[in-house]
mmCIF file of C-alpha atoms in Angstrom:
data_model
loop_
_atom_site.group_PDB
_atom_site.id
_atom_site.type_symbol
_atom_site.label_atom_id
_atom_site.label_comp_id
_atom_site.label_asym_id
_atom_site.label_seq_id
_atom_site.Cartn_x
_atom_site.Cartn_y
_atom_site.Cartn_z
ATOM 1 C CA MET A 1 19.294 -111.535 45.106
ATOM 2 C CA ASP A 2 18.498 -112.967 48.521
ATOM 3 C CA PHE A 3 16.505 -116.153 48.047
ATOM 4 C CA LYS A 4 16.247 -117.006 51.737
ATOM 5 C CA GLU A 5 14.972 -113.551 52.624
ATOM 6 C CA GLY A 6 12.585 -113.904 49.708
ATOM 7 C CA GLU A 7 12.330 -113.250 45.991
ATOM 8 C CA VAL A 8 9.332 -113.243 43.649
ATOM 9 C CA LEU A 9 9.978 -114.643 40.173
ATOM 10 C CA TYR A 10 7.597 -114.520 37.212
ATOM 11 C CA VAL A 11 7.954 -117.296 34.649
ATOM 12 C CA ASN A 12 6.175 -118.441 31.501
ATOM 13 C CA LYS A 13 5.323 -122.072 32.206
ATOM 14 C CA PRO A 14 6.275 -124.254 29.231
ATOM 15 C CA PHE A 15 3.772 -126.524 27.478
ATOM 16 C CA GLY A 16 3.819 -130.061 28.868
ATOM 17 C CA TRP A 17 5.479 -129.141 32.170
ATOM 18 C CA THR A 18 3.711 -129.606 35.468
ATOM 19 C CA SER A 19 3.758 -126.664 37.865
ATOM 20 C CA PHE A 20 5.650 -128.961 40.242
ATOM 21 C CA LYS A 21 8.381 -129.481 37.617
ATOM 22 C CA VAL A 22 8.857 -125.715 37.184
ATOM 23 C CA VAL A 23 9.223 -125.268 40.952
ATOM 24 C CA GLY A 24 11.611 -128.218 41.144
ATOM 25 C CA ARG A 25 13.877 -126.930 38.370
ATOM 26 C CA VAL A 26 14.110 -123.449 39.861
ATOM 27 C CA ARG A 27 14.590 -124.723 43.419
ATOM 28 C CA GLY A 28 17.302 -127.118 42.239
ATOM 29 C CA LYS A 29 19.142 -124.404 40.327
ATOM 30 C CA ILE A 30 19.053 -121.958 43.281
ATOM 31 C CA SER A 31 20.216 -124.654 45.677
ATOM 32 C CA LYS A 32 23.089 -125.787 43.424
ATOM 33 C CA ALA A 33 24.216 -122.418 42.081
ATOM 34 C CA PHE A 34 24.094 -120.533 45.378
ATOM 35 C CA HIS A 35 25.051 -123.483 47.627
ATOM 36 C CA ILE A 36 21.872 -123.288 49.675
ATOM 37 C CA LYS A 37 21.053 -126.720 51.083
ATOM 38 C CA LYS A 38 17.424 -126.021 51.920
ATOM 39 C CA ILE A 39 15.428 -123.326 50.186
ATOM 40 C CA LYS A 40 11.648 -122.930 50.112
ATOM 41 C CA VAL A 41 10.164 -122.370 46.657
ATOM 42 C CA GLY A 42 6.433 -122.379 45.989
ATOM 43 C CA HIS A 43 4.039 -121.251 43.282
ATOM 44 C CA ALA A 44 0.929 -119.088 43.475
ATOM 45 C CA GLY A 45 -1.545 -121.015 41.347
ATOM 46 C CA THR A 46 -1.288 -124.312 39.480
ATOM 47 C CA LEU A 47 -1.372 -124.498 35.704
ATOM 48 C CA ASP A 48 -2.294 -127.792 34.038
ATOM 49 C CA PRO A 49 0.550 -129.483 32.114
ATOM 50 C CA LEU A 50 -1.072 -128.637 28.764
ATOM 51 C CA ALA A 51 -1.443 -124.959 29.711
ATOM 52 C CA THR A 52 1.197 -122.242 29.386
ATOM 53 C CA GLY A 53 1.660 -118.751 30.723
ATOM 54 C CA VAL A 54 2.192 -116.596 33.776
ATOM 55 C CA MET A 55 3.296 -118.457 36.874
ATOM 56 C CA ILE A 56 4.471 -116.758 40.056
ATOM 57 C CA LEU A 57 7.240 -118.390 42.101
ATOM 58 C CA CYS A 58 8.122 -117.268 45.619
ATOM 59 C CA THR A 59 11.283 -118.205 47.493
ATOM 60 C CA GLY A 60 12.249 -118.196 51.163
ATOM 61 C CA LYS A 61 10.227 -115.828 53.328
ATOM 62 C CA ALA A 62 8.349 -114.574 50.247
ATOM 63 C CA THR A 63 6.424 -117.872 50.246
ATOM 64 C CA LYS A 64 4.269 -116.217 52.930
ATOM 65 C CA ARG A 65 2.956 -113.960 50.138
ATOM 66 C CA ILE A 66 1.685 -116.855 48.007
ATOM 67 C CA GLU A 67 -1.889 -116.643 49.254
ATOM 68 C CA SER A 68 -2.123 -112.932 48.422
ATOM 69 C CA PHE A 69 -0.952 -113.644 44.868
ATOM 70 C CA GLN A 70 -3.484 -116.488 44.534
ATOM 71 C CA TYR A 71 -6.345 -114.083 45.150
ATOM 72 C CA GLN A 72 -5.298 -111.745 42.359
ATOM 73 C CA THR A 73 -7.403 -111.626 39.196
ATOM 74 C CA LYS A 74 -6.227 -113.896 36.385
ATOM 75 C CA GLU A 75 -6.606 -113.555 32.622
ATOM 76 C CA TYR A 76 -6.551 -116.438 30.151
ATOM 77 C CA VAL A 77 -6.794 -116.980 26.417
ATOM 78 C CA ALA A 78 -8.580 -120.269 25.826
ATOM 79 C CA THR A 79 -9.096 -122.165 22.578
ATOM 80 C CA LEU A 80 -12.094 -124.507 22.499
ATOM 81 C CA LYS A 81 -13.107 -127.188 20.034
ATOM 82 C CA LEU A 82 -16.877 -127.289 19.688
ATOM 83 C CA GLY A 83 -18.873 -130.419 18.941
ATOM 84 C CA ALA A 84 -16.949 -132.913 21.058
ATOM 85 C CA THR A 85 -15.964 -133.698 24.644
ATOM 86 C CA THR A 86 -13.185 -135.477 26.499
ATOM 87 C CA PRO A 87 -13.251 -136.920 30.053
ATOM 88 C CA SER A 88 -10.769 -134.272 31.278
ATOM 89 C CA PHE A 89 -12.318 -131.414 29.236
ATOM 90 C CA ASP A 90 -8.937 -130.882 27.526
ATOM 91 C CA MET A 91 -6.551 -132.776 25.256
ATOM 92 C CA GLU A 92 -5.111 -134.950 28.013
ATOM 93 C CA HIS A 93 -7.672 -137.589 26.981
ATOM 94 C CA GLU A 94 -9.134 -138.686 23.658
ATOM 95 C CA GLU A 95 -12.570 -137.516 22.564
ATOM 96 C CA ASP A 96 -15.301 -139.637 24.143
ATOM 97 C CA ALA A 97 -18.354 -138.148 22.402
ATOM 98 C CA THR A 98 -19.329 -135.920 19.488
ATOM 99 C CA TYR A 99 -22.322 -133.603 19.152
ATOM 100 C CA PRO A 100 -24.149 -131.629 16.441
ATOM 101 C CA THR A 101 -22.759 -128.182 15.588
ATOM 102 C CA ALA A 102 -24.793 -127.155 12.537
ATOM 103 C CA HIS A 103 -27.028 -124.970 14.713
ATOM 104 C CA ILE A 104 -24.129 -123.021 16.264
ATOM 105 C CA THR A 105 -23.828 -119.540 14.826
ATOM 106 C CA ARG A 106 -21.910 -116.459 15.917
ATOM 107 C CA GLU A 107 -25.251 -115.013 17.016
ATOM 108 C CA LEU A 108 -25.872 -118.000 19.300
ATOM 109 C CA ILE A 109 -22.362 -117.727 20.767
ATOM 110 C CA ASP A 110 -22.873 -114.002 21.424
ATOM 111 C CA GLU A 111 -26.133 -114.867 23.186
ATOM 112 C CA VAL A 112 -24.665 -117.671 25.330
ATOM 113 C CA ILE A 113 -21.264 -116.276 26.386
ATOM 114 C CA PRO A 114 -22.595 -113.401 28.565
ATOM 115 C CA ARG A 115 -24.407 -115.962 30.746
ATOM 116 C CA PHE A 116 -21.041 -116.950 32.178
ATOM 117 C CA THR A 117 -20.044 -113.534 33.500
ATOM 118 C CA GLY A 118 -20.569 -112.369 37.072
ATOM 119 C CA GLU A 119 -21.039 -114.794 39.956
ATOM 120 C CA ILE A 120 -21.501 -118.343 38.679
ATOM 121 C CA TRP A 121 -21.609 -121.807 40.203
ATOM 122 C CA GLN A 122 -19.117 -124.213 38.675
ATOM 123 C CA VAL A 123 -18.616 -127.939 39.223
ATOM 124 C CA PRO A 124 -14.859 -128.692 39.132
ATOM 125 C CA PRO A 125 -13.589 -131.294 36.635
ATOM 126 C CA VAL A 126 -13.334 -134.866 37.915
ATOM 127 C CA TYR A 127 -9.741 -134.799 36.649
ATOM 128 C CA SER A 128 -8.676 -132.114 39.128
ATOM 129 C CA ALA A 129 -6.768 -131.736 42.389
ATOM 130 C CA VAL A 130 -9.933 -131.107 44.409
ATOM 131 C CA LYS A 131 -9.865 -133.283 47.526
ATOM 132 C CA ILE A 132 -12.673 -135.613 48.574
ATOM 133 C CA ASP A 133 -12.125 -137.306 51.942
ATOM 134 C CA GLY A 134 -8.441 -136.406 51.657
ATOM 135 C CA ILE A 135 -8.031 -137.978 48.207
ATOM 136 C CA ARG A 136 -7.550 -136.018 44.971
ATOM 137 C CA ALA A 137 -10.477 -136.203 42.557
ATOM 138 C CA TYR A 138 -8.190 -137.285 39.708
ATOM 139 C CA ASP A 139 -7.134 -140.356 41.710
ATOM 140 C CA TYR A 140 -10.761 -141.506 41.824
ATOM 141 C CA ALA A 141 -11.229 -140.658 38.133
ATOM 142 C CA ARG A 142 -8.133 -142.599 37.039
ATOM 143 C CA LYS A 143 -9.472 -145.664 38.830
ATOM 144 C CA GLY A 144 -12.789 -145.297 37.031
ATOM 145 C CA GLN A 145 -14.636 -144.489 40.257
ATOM 146 C CA GLU A 146 -17.568 -142.090 39.924
ATOM 147 C CA ILE A 147 -17.591 -139.139 42.293
ATOM 148 C CA ALA A 148 -19.888 -136.196 42.915
ATOM 149 C CA LEU A 149 -18.109 -132.867 43.170
ATOM 150 C CA LYS A 150 -19.854 -129.912 44.785
ATOM 151 C CA PRO A 151 -20.287 -126.719 42.755
ATOM 152 C CA LYS A 152 -18.225 -123.710 43.804
ATOM 153 C CA LEU A 153 -19.213 -120.057 43.628
ATOM 154 C CA LEU A 154 -16.741 -117.972 41.657
ATOM 155 C CA VAL A 155 -16.559 -114.738 39.705
ATOM 156 C CA ILE A 156 -15.893 -114.270 36.005
ATOM 157 C CA ASP A 157 -15.343 -110.578 35.300
ATOM 158 C CA GLU A 158 -15.095 -110.718 31.520
ATOM 159 C CA ILE A 159 -15.399 -113.099 28.602
ATOM 160 C CA GLU A 160 -14.539 -111.810 25.141
ATOM 161 C CA VAL A 161 -14.844 -113.773 21.920
ATOM 162 C CA LEU A 162 -11.540 -113.349 20.080
ATOM 163 C CA ASP A 163 -12.214 -115.648 17.133
ATOM 164 C CA PHE A 164 -14.837 -118.080 15.912
ATOM 165 C CA SER A 165 -14.453 -120.388 12.952
ATOM 166 C CA MET A 166 -16.274 -123.665 13.357
ATOM 167 C CA PRO A 167 -15.307 -125.795 15.216
ATOM 168 C CA VAL A 168 -12.813 -123.429 16.920
ATOM 169 C CA LEU A 169 -13.860 -120.823 19.467
ATOM 170 C CA LYS A 170 -11.178 -118.606 21.013
ATOM 171 C CA ILE A 171 -12.029 -116.544 24.093
ATOM 172 C CA ARG A 172 -10.366 -114.244 26.599
ATOM 173 C CA VAL A 173 -11.421 -114.829 30.212
ATOM 174 C CA VAL A 174 -10.789 -112.614 33.254
ATOM 175 C CA CYS A 175 -11.689 -114.472 36.417
ATOM 176 C CA SER A 176 -11.203 -115.087 40.126
ATOM 177 C CA LYS A 177 -9.237 -117.709 42.039
ATOM 178 C CA GLY A 178 -10.583 -121.239 41.705
ATOM 179 C CA THR A 179 -11.950 -120.944 38.177
ATOM 180 C CA TYR A 180 -11.406 -124.032 36.042
ATOM 181 C CA ILE A 181 -11.254 -122.918 32.418
ATOM 182 C CA ARG A 182 -11.659 -126.576 31.397
ATOM 183 C CA ALA A 183 -14.958 -126.671 33.260
ATOM 184 C CA LEU A 184 -15.965 -123.369 31.654
ATOM 185 C CA ALA A 185 -15.340 -124.966 28.242
ATOM 186 C CA ARG A 186 -17.547 -127.907 29.241
ATOM 187 C CA ASP A 187 -20.333 -125.581 30.389
ATOM 188 C CA ILE A 188 -20.161 -123.377 27.285
ATOM 189 C CA GLY A 189 -20.458 -126.492 25.134
ATOM 190 C CA ALA A 190 -23.526 -127.623 27.079
ATOM 191 C CA ALA A 191 -25.100 -124.143 26.877
ATOM 192 C CA LEU A 192 -24.632 -124.290 23.107
ATOM 193 C CA GLN A 193 -26.524 -127.613 23.166
ATOM 194 C CA SER A 194 -23.397 -129.333 21.945
ATOM 195 C CA GLY A 195 -20.030 -130.195 23.487
ATOM 196 C CA ALA A 196 -16.691 -128.425 23.907
ATOM 197 C CA TYR A 197 -13.225 -128.982 25.316
ATOM 198 C CA LEU A 198 -9.964 -127.037 25.590
ATOM 199 C CA THR A 199 -7.338 -127.461 22.899
ATOM 200 C CA ALA A 200 -5.077 -124.679 24.225
ATOM 201 C CA LEU A 201 -4.859 -122.479 27.300
ATOM 202 C CA GLU A 202 -2.532 -119.602 28.091
ATOM 203 C CA ARG A 203 -2.565 -117.579 31.309
ATOM 204 C CA THR A 204 -1.767 -114.112 30.053
ATOM 205 C CA ARG A 205 -1.957 -112.143 33.298
ATOM 206 C CA VAL A 206 -1.961 -112.474 37.093
ATOM 207 C CA GLY A 207 -2.743 -109.204 38.856
ATOM 208 C CA ASP A 208 -0.749 -106.606 36.924
ATOM 209 C CA LYS A 209 1.922 -109.034 35.715
ATOM 210 C CA ARG A 210 1.686 -110.084 32.071
ATOM 211 C CA LEU A 211 3.490 -112.561 29.842
ATOM 212 C CA GLU A 212 5.957 -109.894 28.733
ATOM 213 C CA ASP A 213 7.035 -109.529 32.383
ATOM 214 C CA CYS A 214 7.928 -113.230 32.627
ATOM 215 C CA TRP A 215 11.141 -115.169 32.279
ATOM 216 C CA GLN A 216 11.374 -118.110 29.927
ATOM 217 C CA VAL A 217 12.443 -120.970 32.211
ATOM 218 C CA ASP A 218 15.725 -121.630 30.385
ATOM 219 C CA ASP A 219 16.600 -117.928 30.455
ATOM 220 C CA LEU A 220 15.861 -117.762 34.187
ATOM 221 C CA LEU A 221 18.055 -120.774 34.932
ATOM 222 C CA GLU A 222 20.879 -119.230 32.883
ATOM 223 C CA PHE A 223 20.438 -115.908 34.702
ATOM 224 C CA LEU A 224 20.636 -117.635 38.089
ATOM 225 C CA ASP A 225 23.913 -119.295 37.062
ATOM 226 C CA LYS A 226 25.369 -115.913 36.056
ATOM 227 C CA GLU A 227 24.166 -114.278 39.279
ATOM 228 C CA ALA A 228 25.827 -117.009 41.308
ATOM 229 C CA GLN A 229 29.099 -116.665 39.402
ATOM 230 C CA GLU A 230 29.130 -112.873 39.833
ATOM 231 C CA ASN A 231 28.432 -113.230 43.552
ATOM 232 C CA ALA A 232 31.278 -115.739 43.872
ATOM 233 C CA VAL A 233 33.683 -113.388 42.090
ATOM 234 C CA GLY A 234 32.497 -110.408 44.113
#
C-alpha cells in the first residue's frame, strides 16, 4: 500500500468516537508503522459521536477525492423516540420536553413520512458544525446563545419505515450530502404533532460501499501493523 500516493480506506466508525478521533488513530498508526513523518489523512463526511457506520478515509494524494465521495448518496438506519425532544435532537442531551403520543398510529406515520421525500428545506440543528460568522453553531449553543440558522435545500430519495412500536420508530433513509438525520427526526416529530429525537443512527452505505465492505477500526490498525512488518521484511 502506498499511503503517500493515496489509499482509500472504508471503516465502521465506533459508537462514541468522533470522526476526528478515527482519522487521528489511523493517521498515527500509518505514521508510526510505516515511518512516515507527515501523512495527510482526511474523511469524506462527518458522523456524530453517537452514530456508527460507514466512514471513508483518504490518505495522501487520495485526499483530493474527498469531495467526490462527499457527494455520493448515503443510506442510514435511524431509530427515533417519539413523544419527547432534546436540545441536540439526539441522546447527547437529556430530554427537555415531552409531548402527547396517544394520537400517533401506524396510519398517521404512513401518511406523514412520504412528505419528507424529494427536495425538502431543512434547518440544521443548533448543535452542529454549521458556521455563522466563522463560528460553529454548537459553540453558540453551548454558551446558551440563540442563533437563527438558514434552511438548506436537500434531497431525500427514500424513507422506509422498518419498525414501529410506540414510542420507537425505526426508519431507513437514503439522502444527499448535507442531510442532518437529527433534524429529520425533529421535523418528523413536529409533523406528527408531537416530538421526536434520535436514539441510534447507523450509516449503512455511502455510494456503493456498505457496512460489510468496512474495516472495524481495531482490525484495520492490526492490518496496518502487519503490512508494515511484511514490508520491512521484504
